[in-house]
Amino acid sequence: MTSKNAGKKIDSQTLFQQQEAQPAIAPGIIADNLRSPENIASLFRLADASGAKQIIFIQDKKQTFHLNKNIRRFSRNTCKRVDVKYCSIEEFKVLSDELPPLIALELTDTSTSLLTTKLTKNCYFVVGSERFGISDELLQLGQSAVRIPMFGHNGSMNVSHALAICLFEWHRQHSSTLTQKKTNIK
């Protein structure tokens, strides 16, 4: 007979103490013209949860999402704890020369499977708008592109979900603090 023990829930204070003990290191995030408040808030939550160093929002109009009441609420105020920069594509082109490699999360003619790609330790993940993906202009600034293998009929997924998968895979490849226990899950 197999032992059944999924453990007991831990409270938020215990979780906070465990998270504080781990170093906050992760790639930066570049978001190209995101519009959905839920996706923007999710990026803030992902950045905070993964230890991302920064989010750079590239957008047509000058907006500061972290001041938006809905974004603050949806992000559970993580927008106050993440380093954020807002810029136009022209401003970003100048800035991009100083950044580590940009890895686009996009389907391109040269994108490689996330599951077989060795992700660089110092990088930025680039995600595109919900409707159009990453702009061609921004895509040309990237060093590489990765795609997430999908096994159903749908050819895409929500931008924040895709970023979550990539950030976790980056941590799986680079974080010594992540431990894998062998379990017998049936």
PDB file of C-alpha atoms in Angstrom:
ATOM      1  CA  MET A   1       0.000   0.000   0.000  1.00  0.00           C
ATOM      2  CA  THR A   2       1.287   3.455  -0.917  1.00  0.00           C
ATOM      3  CA  SER A   3       1.631   6.033   1.830  1.00  0.00           C
ATOM      4  CA  LYS A   4      -0.546   9.114   1.296  1.00  0.00           C
ATOM      5  CA  ASN A   5       0.857  12.306   2.703  1.00  0.00           C
ATOM      6  CA  ALA A   6       0.644  15.555   0.783  1.00  0.00           C
ATOM      7  CA  GLY A   7       1.536  17.448   3.940  1.00  0.00           C
ATOM      8  CA  LYS A   8      -0.188  20.355   5.643  1.00  0.00           C
ATOM      9  CA  LYS A   9      -0.723  23.819   4.241  1.00  0.00           C
ATOM     10  CA  ILE A  10       1.707  26.437   5.456  1.00  0.00           C
ATOM     11  CA  ASP A  11       0.657  29.936   6.411  1.00  0.00           C
ATOM     12  CA  SER A  12       1.696  33.032   4.467  1.00  0.00           C
ATOM     13  CA  GLN A  13       4.229  34.111   7.114  1.00  0.00           C
ATOM     14  CA  THR A  14       6.077  30.773   6.882  1.00  0.00           C
ATOM     15  CA  LEU A  15       6.070  31.006   3.092  1.00  0.00           C
ATOM     16  CA  PHE A  16       7.366  34.589   3.266  1.00  0.00           C
ATOM     17  CA  GLN A  17      10.242  33.527   5.535  1.00  0.00           C
ATOM     18  CA  GLN A  18      11.184  30.692   3.178  1.00  0.00           C
ATOM     19  CA  GLN A  19      11.139  33.038   0.187  1.00  0.00           C
ATOM     20  CA  GLU A  20      13.216  35.664   1.966  1.00  0.00           C
ATOM     21  CA  ALA A  21      15.938  33.065   2.547  1.00  0.00           C
ATOM     22  CA  GLN A  22      16.343  32.478  -1.199  1.00  0.00           C
ATOM     23  CA  PRO A  23      18.278  34.860  -3.424  1.00  0.00           C
ATOM     24  CA  ALA A  24      16.145  36.866  -5.851  1.00  0.00           C
ATOM     25  CA  ILE A  25      17.722  36.180  -9.211  1.00  0.00           C
ATOM     26  CA  ALA A  26      15.948  35.754 -12.503  1.00  0.00           C
ATOM     27  CA  PRO A  27      15.958  37.156 -16.012  1.00  0.00           C
ATOM     28  CA  GLY A  28      14.466  40.531 -16.705  1.00  0.00           C
ATOM     29  CA  ILE A  29      11.182  40.830 -18.575  1.00  0.00           C
ATOM     30  CA  ILE A  30      10.376  42.960 -21.599  1.00  0.00           C
ATOM     31  CA  ALA A  31       6.690  43.403 -22.441  1.00  0.00           C
ATOM     32  CA  ASP A  32       5.803  44.715 -25.890  1.00  0.00           C
ATOM     33  CA  ASN A  33       2.529  46.679 -25.954  1.00  0.00           C
ATOM     34  CA  LEU A  34       0.516  44.603 -23.481  1.00  0.00           C
ATOM     35  CA  ARG A  35      -2.984  45.949 -23.000  1.00  0.00           C
ATOM     36  CA  SER A  36      -4.906  43.579 -20.718  1.00  0.00           C
ATOM     37  CA  PRO A  37      -4.837  44.722 -17.080  1.00  0.00           C
ATOM     38  CA  GLU A  38      -4.948  41.078 -15.991  1.00  0.00           C
ATOM     39  CA  ASN A  39      -1.892  40.182 -18.073  1.00  0.00           C
ATOM     40  CA  ILE A  40       0.007  43.267 -16.937  1.00  0.00           C
ATOM     41  CA  ALA A  41      -0.785  42.460 -13.312  1.00  0.00           C
ATOM     42  CA  SER A  42       0.229  38.841 -13.886  1.00  0.00           C
ATOM     43  CA  LEU A  43       3.618  40.006 -15.187  1.00  0.00           C
ATOM     44  CA  PHE A  44       4.174  41.960 -11.976  1.00  0.00           C
ATOM     45  CA  ARG A  45       3.231  38.914  -9.894  1.00  0.00           C
ATOM     46  CA  LEU A  46       5.490  36.651 -11.968  1.00  0.00           C
ATOM     47  CA  ALA A  47       8.390  39.091 -11.729  1.00  0.00           C
ATOM     48  CA  ASP A  48       8.033  39.264  -7.968  1.00  0.00           C
ATOM     49  CA  ALA A  49       7.531  35.502  -7.544  1.00  0.00           C
ATOM     50  CA  SER A  50      10.507  34.587  -9.726  1.00  0.00           C
ATOM     51  CA  GLY A  51      12.897  37.268  -8.489  1.00  0.00           C
ATOM     52  CA  ALA A  52      13.079  39.001 -11.878  1.00  0.00           C
ATOM     53  CA  LYS A  53      15.383  41.982 -11.851  1.00  0.00           C
ATOM     54  CA  GLN A  54      13.155  44.300 -13.898  1.00  0.00           C
ATOM     55  CA  ILE A  55      10.183  44.683 -16.211  1.00  0.00           C
ATOM     56  CA  ILE A  56      10.553  46.996 -19.185  1.00  0.00           C
ATOM     57  CA  PHE A  57       7.238  47.959 -20.762  1.00  0.00           C
ATOM     58  CA  ILE A  58       7.509  49.056 -24.377  1.00  0.00           C
ATOM     59  CA  GLN A  59       4.386  50.908 -25.368  1.00  0.00           C
ATOM     60  CA  ASP A  60       3.005  53.401 -27.841  1.00  0.00           C
ATOM     61  CA  LYS A  61       1.402  55.667 -25.271  1.00  0.00           C
ATOM     62  CA  LYS A  62       3.047  56.941 -22.132  1.00  0.00           C
ATOM     63  CA  GLN A  63       1.394  54.998 -19.310  1.00  0.00           C
ATOM     64  CA  THR A  64       2.568  53.970 -15.917  1.00  0.00           C
ATOM     65  CA  PHE A  65       0.740  50.758 -15.089  1.00  0.00           C
ATOM     66  CA  HIS A  66       1.841  50.547 -11.480  1.00  0.00           C
ATOM     67  CA  LEU A  67      -0.222  53.671 -10.735  1.00  0.00           C
ATOM     68  CA  ASN A  68      -3.414  52.107 -12.111  1.00  0.00           C
ATOM     69  CA  LYS A  69      -5.819  51.056  -9.335  1.00  0.00           C
ATOM     70  CA  ASN A  70      -6.887  47.837 -11.117  1.00  0.00           C
ATOM     71  CA  ILE A  71      -3.297  46.828 -11.828  1.00  0.00           C
ATOM     72  CA  ARG A  72      -2.362  47.387  -8.176  1.00  0.00           C
ATOM     73  CA  ARG A  73      -5.334  45.295  -7.063  1.00  0.00           C
ATOM     74  CA  PHE A  74      -4.888  42.486  -9.633  1.00  0.00           C
ATOM     75  CA  SER A  75      -1.132  42.333  -8.973  1.00  0.00           C
ATOM     76  CA  ARG A  76      -1.705  42.213  -5.214  1.00  0.00           C
ATOM     77  CA  ASN A  77       0.573  45.270  -4.998  1.00  0.00           C
ATOM     78  CA  THR A  78       3.617  43.419  -6.373  1.00  0.00           C
ATOM     79  CA  CYS A  79       3.883  46.335  -8.821  1.00  0.00           C
ATOM     80  CA  LYS A  80       5.318  48.303  -5.894  1.00  0.00           C
ATOM     81  CA  ARG A  81       8.167  45.789  -5.384  1.00  0.00           C
ATOM     82  CA  VAL A  82       9.371  45.320  -8.959  1.00  0.00           C
ATOM     83  CA  ASP A  83      11.790  47.653 -10.760  1.00  0.00           C
ATOM     84  CA  VAL A  84       9.855  49.023 -13.739  1.00  0.00           C
ATOM     85  CA  LYS A  85      10.869  51.034 -16.769  1.00  0.00           C
ATOM     86  CA  TYR A  86       8.557  52.428 -19.440  1.00  0.00           C
ATOM     87  CA  CYS A  87       9.792  53.418 -22.878  1.00  0.00           C
ATOM     88  CA  SER A  88       8.963  53.710 -26.554  1.00  0.00           C
ATOM     89  CA  ILE A  89      10.498  51.333 -29.079  1.00  0.00           C
ATOM     90  CA  GLU A  90      12.885  54.103 -30.141  1.00  0.00           C
ATOM     91  CA  GLU A  91      14.067  54.609 -26.556  1.00  0.00           C
ATOM     92  CA  PHE A  92      14.380  50.852 -26.117  1.00  0.00           C
ATOM     93  CA  LYS A  93      16.594  50.489 -29.201  1.00  0.00           C
ATOM     94  CA  VAL A  94      19.169  52.742 -27.518  1.00  0.00           C
ATOM     95  CA  LEU A  95      18.799  50.925 -24.201  1.00  0.00           C
ATOM     96  CA  SER A  96      19.014  47.434 -25.738  1.00  0.00           C
ATOM     97  CA  ASP A  97      22.743  47.748 -26.474  1.00  0.00           C
ATOM     98  CA  GLU A  98      23.397  47.782 -22.716  1.00  0.00           C
ATOM     99  CA  LEU A  99      21.202  44.761 -21.907  1.00  0.00           C
ATOM    100  CA  PRO A 100      22.140  41.080 -21.760  1.00  0.00           C
ATOM    101  CA  PRO A 101      20.800  38.797 -24.516  1.00  0.00           C
ATOM    102  CA  LEU A 102      17.113  39.138 -25.362  1.00  0.00           C
ATOM    103  CA  ILE A 103      15.242  35.851 -25.729  1.00  0.00           C
ATOM    104  CA  ALA A 104      11.904  36.204 -27.503  1.00  0.00           C
ATOM    105  CA  LEU A 105       9.008  33.955 -26.493  1.00  0.00           C
ATOM    106  CA  GLU A 106       7.633  33.742 -30.000  1.00  0.00           C
ATOM    107  CA  LEU A 107       6.981  31.368 -32.867  1.00  0.00           C
ATOM    108  CA  THR A 108       9.570  32.238 -35.515  1.00  0.00           C
ATOM    109  CA  ASP A 109      11.312  30.397 -38.325  1.00  0.00           C
ATOM    110  CA  THR A 110      14.356  29.972 -36.038  1.00  0.00           C
ATOM    111  CA  SER A 111      12.733  29.493 -32.614  1.00  0.00           C
ATOM    112  CA  THR A 112      13.852  26.441 -30.677  1.00  0.00           C
ATOM    113  CA  SER A 113      11.938  24.324 -28.201  1.00  0.00           C
ATOM    114  CA  LEU A 114      12.134  25.647 -24.658  1.00  0.00           C
ATOM    115  CA  LEU A 115      12.583  22.061 -23.494  1.00  0.00           C
ATOM    116  CA  THR A 116      15.831  21.600 -25.438  1.00  0.00           C
ATOM    117  CA  THR A 117      17.269  25.124 -25.291  1.00  0.00           C
ATOM    118  CA  LYS A 118      20.040  25.991 -22.831  1.00  0.00           C
ATOM    119  CA  LEU A 119      18.956  29.379 -21.506  1.00  0.00           C
ATOM    120  CA  THR A 120      21.696  31.885 -20.725  1.00  0.00           C
ATOM    121  CA  LYS A 121      22.039  32.812 -17.079  1.00  0.00           C
ATOM    122  CA  ASN A 122      21.913  36.545 -17.706  1.00  0.00           C
ATOM    123  CA  CYS A 123      19.102  37.424 -20.110  1.00  0.00           C
ATOM    124  CA  TYR A 124      15.785  39.146 -20.632  1.00  0.00           C
ATOM    125  CA  PHE A 125      12.654  37.324 -21.792  1.00  0.00           C
ATOM    126  CA  VAL A 126      10.608  39.256 -24.343  1.00  0.00           C
ATOM    127  CA  VAL A 127       6.843  38.783 -24.538  1.00  0.00           C
ATOM    128  CA  GLY A 128       4.480  40.367 -27.029  1.00  0.00           C
ATOM    129  CA  SER A 129       1.039  41.859 -27.098  1.00  0.00           C
ATOM    130  CA  GLU A 130      -1.980  39.660 -26.617  1.00  0.00           C
ATOM    131  CA  ARG A 131      -3.161  40.231 -30.185  1.00  0.00           C
ATOM    132  CA  PHE A 132      -0.062  40.705 -32.329  1.00  0.00           C
ATOM    133  CA  GLY A 133       2.801  39.089 -30.423  1.00  0.00           C
ATOM    134  CA  ILE A 134       6.247  40.691 -30.449  1.00  0.00           C
ATOM    135  CA  SER A 135       6.626  43.463 -33.012  1.00  0.00           C
ATOM    136  CA  ASP A 136       8.997  42.796 -35.921  1.00  0.00           C
ATOM    137  CA  GLU A 137      11.025  45.836 -34.854  1.00  0.00           C
ATOM    138  CA  LEU A 138      11.603  44.414 -31.370  1.00  0.00           C
ATOM    139  CA  LEU A 139      12.063  40.861 -32.641  1.00  0.00           C
ATOM    140  CA  GLN A 140      15.048  42.035 -34.703  1.00  0.00           C
ATOM    141  CA  LEU A 141      16.796  43.163 -31.488  1.00  0.00           C
ATOM    142  CA  GLY A 142      16.617  39.678 -29.955  1.00  0.00           C
ATOM    143  CA  GLN A 143      19.472  37.182 -29.989  1.00  0.00           C
ATOM    144  CA  SER A 144      17.206  34.127 -30.114  1.00  0.00           C
ATOM    145  CA  ALA A 145      13.627  32.911 -29.824  1.00  0.00           C
ATOM    146  CA  VAL A 146      12.097  29.999 -27.948  1.00  0.00           C
ATOM    147  CA  ARG A 147       8.747  28.321 -28.324  1.00  0.00           C
ATOM    148  CA  ILE A 148       6.827  26.218 -25.865  1.00  0.00           C
ATOM    149  CA  PRO A 149       5.898  22.807 -27.272  1.00  0.00           C
ATOM    150  CA  MET A 150       2.131  22.407 -27.269  1.00  0.00           C
ATOM    151  CA  PHE A 151       0.303  19.133 -27.587  1.00  0.00           C
ATOM    152  CA  GLY A 152      -3.274  20.152 -28.371  1.00  0.00           C
ATOM    153  CA  HIS A 153      -4.878  21.834 -31.341  1.00  0.00           C
ATOM    154  CA  ASN A 154      -4.438  25.411 -30.131  1.00  0.00           C
ATOM    155  CA  GLY A 155      -1.287  27.106 -31.383  1.00  0.00           C
ATOM    156  CA  SER A 156      -0.803  29.711 -28.654  1.00  0.00           C
ATOM    157  CA  MET A 157      -1.323  30.408 -24.971  1.00  0.00           C
ATOM    158  CA  ASN A 158      -1.830  33.390 -22.735  1.00  0.00           C
ATOM    159  CA  VAL A 159       1.244  35.631 -22.563  1.00  0.00           C
ATOM    160  CA  SER A 160       1.534  35.450 -18.784  1.00  0.00           C
ATOM    161  CA  HIS A 161       1.228  31.663 -18.812  1.00  0.00           C
ATOM    162  CA  ALA A 162       3.960  31.388 -21.437  1.00  0.00           C
ATOM    163  CA  LEU A 163       6.219  33.657 -19.398  1.00  0.00           C
ATOM    164  CA  ALA A 164       5.562  31.615 -16.245  1.00  0.00           C
ATOM    165  CA  ILE A 165       6.643  28.436 -18.030  1.00  0.00           C
ATOM    166  CA  CYS A 166       9.826  30.098 -19.337  1.00  0.00           C
ATOM    167  CA  LEU A 167      10.754  31.597 -15.978  1.00  0.00           C
ATOM    168  CA  PHE A 168      10.278  28.239 -14.253  1.00  0.00           C
ATOM    169  CA  GLU A 169      12.395  26.512 -16.908  1.00  0.00           C
ATOM    170  CA  TRP A 170      15.103  29.172 -16.448  1.00  0.00           C
ATOM    171  CA  HIS A 171      15.055  28.505 -12.689  1.00  0.00           C
ATOM    172  CA  ARG A 172      15.124  24.744 -13.273  1.00  0.00           C
ATOM    173  CA  GLN A 173      18.272  25.199 -15.357  1.00  0.00           C
ATOM    174  CA  HIS A 174      20.054  27.767 -13.177  1.00  0.00           C
ATOM    175  CA  SER A 175      18.897  27.804  -9.573  1.00  0.00           C
ATOM    176  CA  SER A 176      20.817  25.714  -7.125  1.00  0.00           C
ATOM    177  CA  THR A 177      18.107  26.470  -4.553  1.00  0.00           C
ATOM    178  CA  LEU A 178      15.562  24.389  -6.416  1.00  0.00           C
ATOM    179  CA  THR A 179      15.677  20.815  -5.286  1.00  0.00           C
ATOM    180  CA  GLN A 180      13.941  17.922  -6.897  1.00  0.00           C
ATOM    181  CA  LYS A 181      12.719  15.117  -4.682  1.00  0.00           C
ATOM    182  CA  LYS A 182      11.949  11.773  -6.178  1.00  0.00           C
ATOM    183  CA  THR A 183       8.309  10.991  -5.646  1.00  0.00           C
ATOM    184  CA  ASN A 184       6.044   8.225  -6.695  1.00  0.00           C
ATOM    185  CA  ILE A 185       3.020  10.036  -8.040  1.00  0.00           C
ATOM    186  CA  LYS A 186       0.450   7.847  -9.705  1.00  0.00           C
TER     187      LYS A 186
END
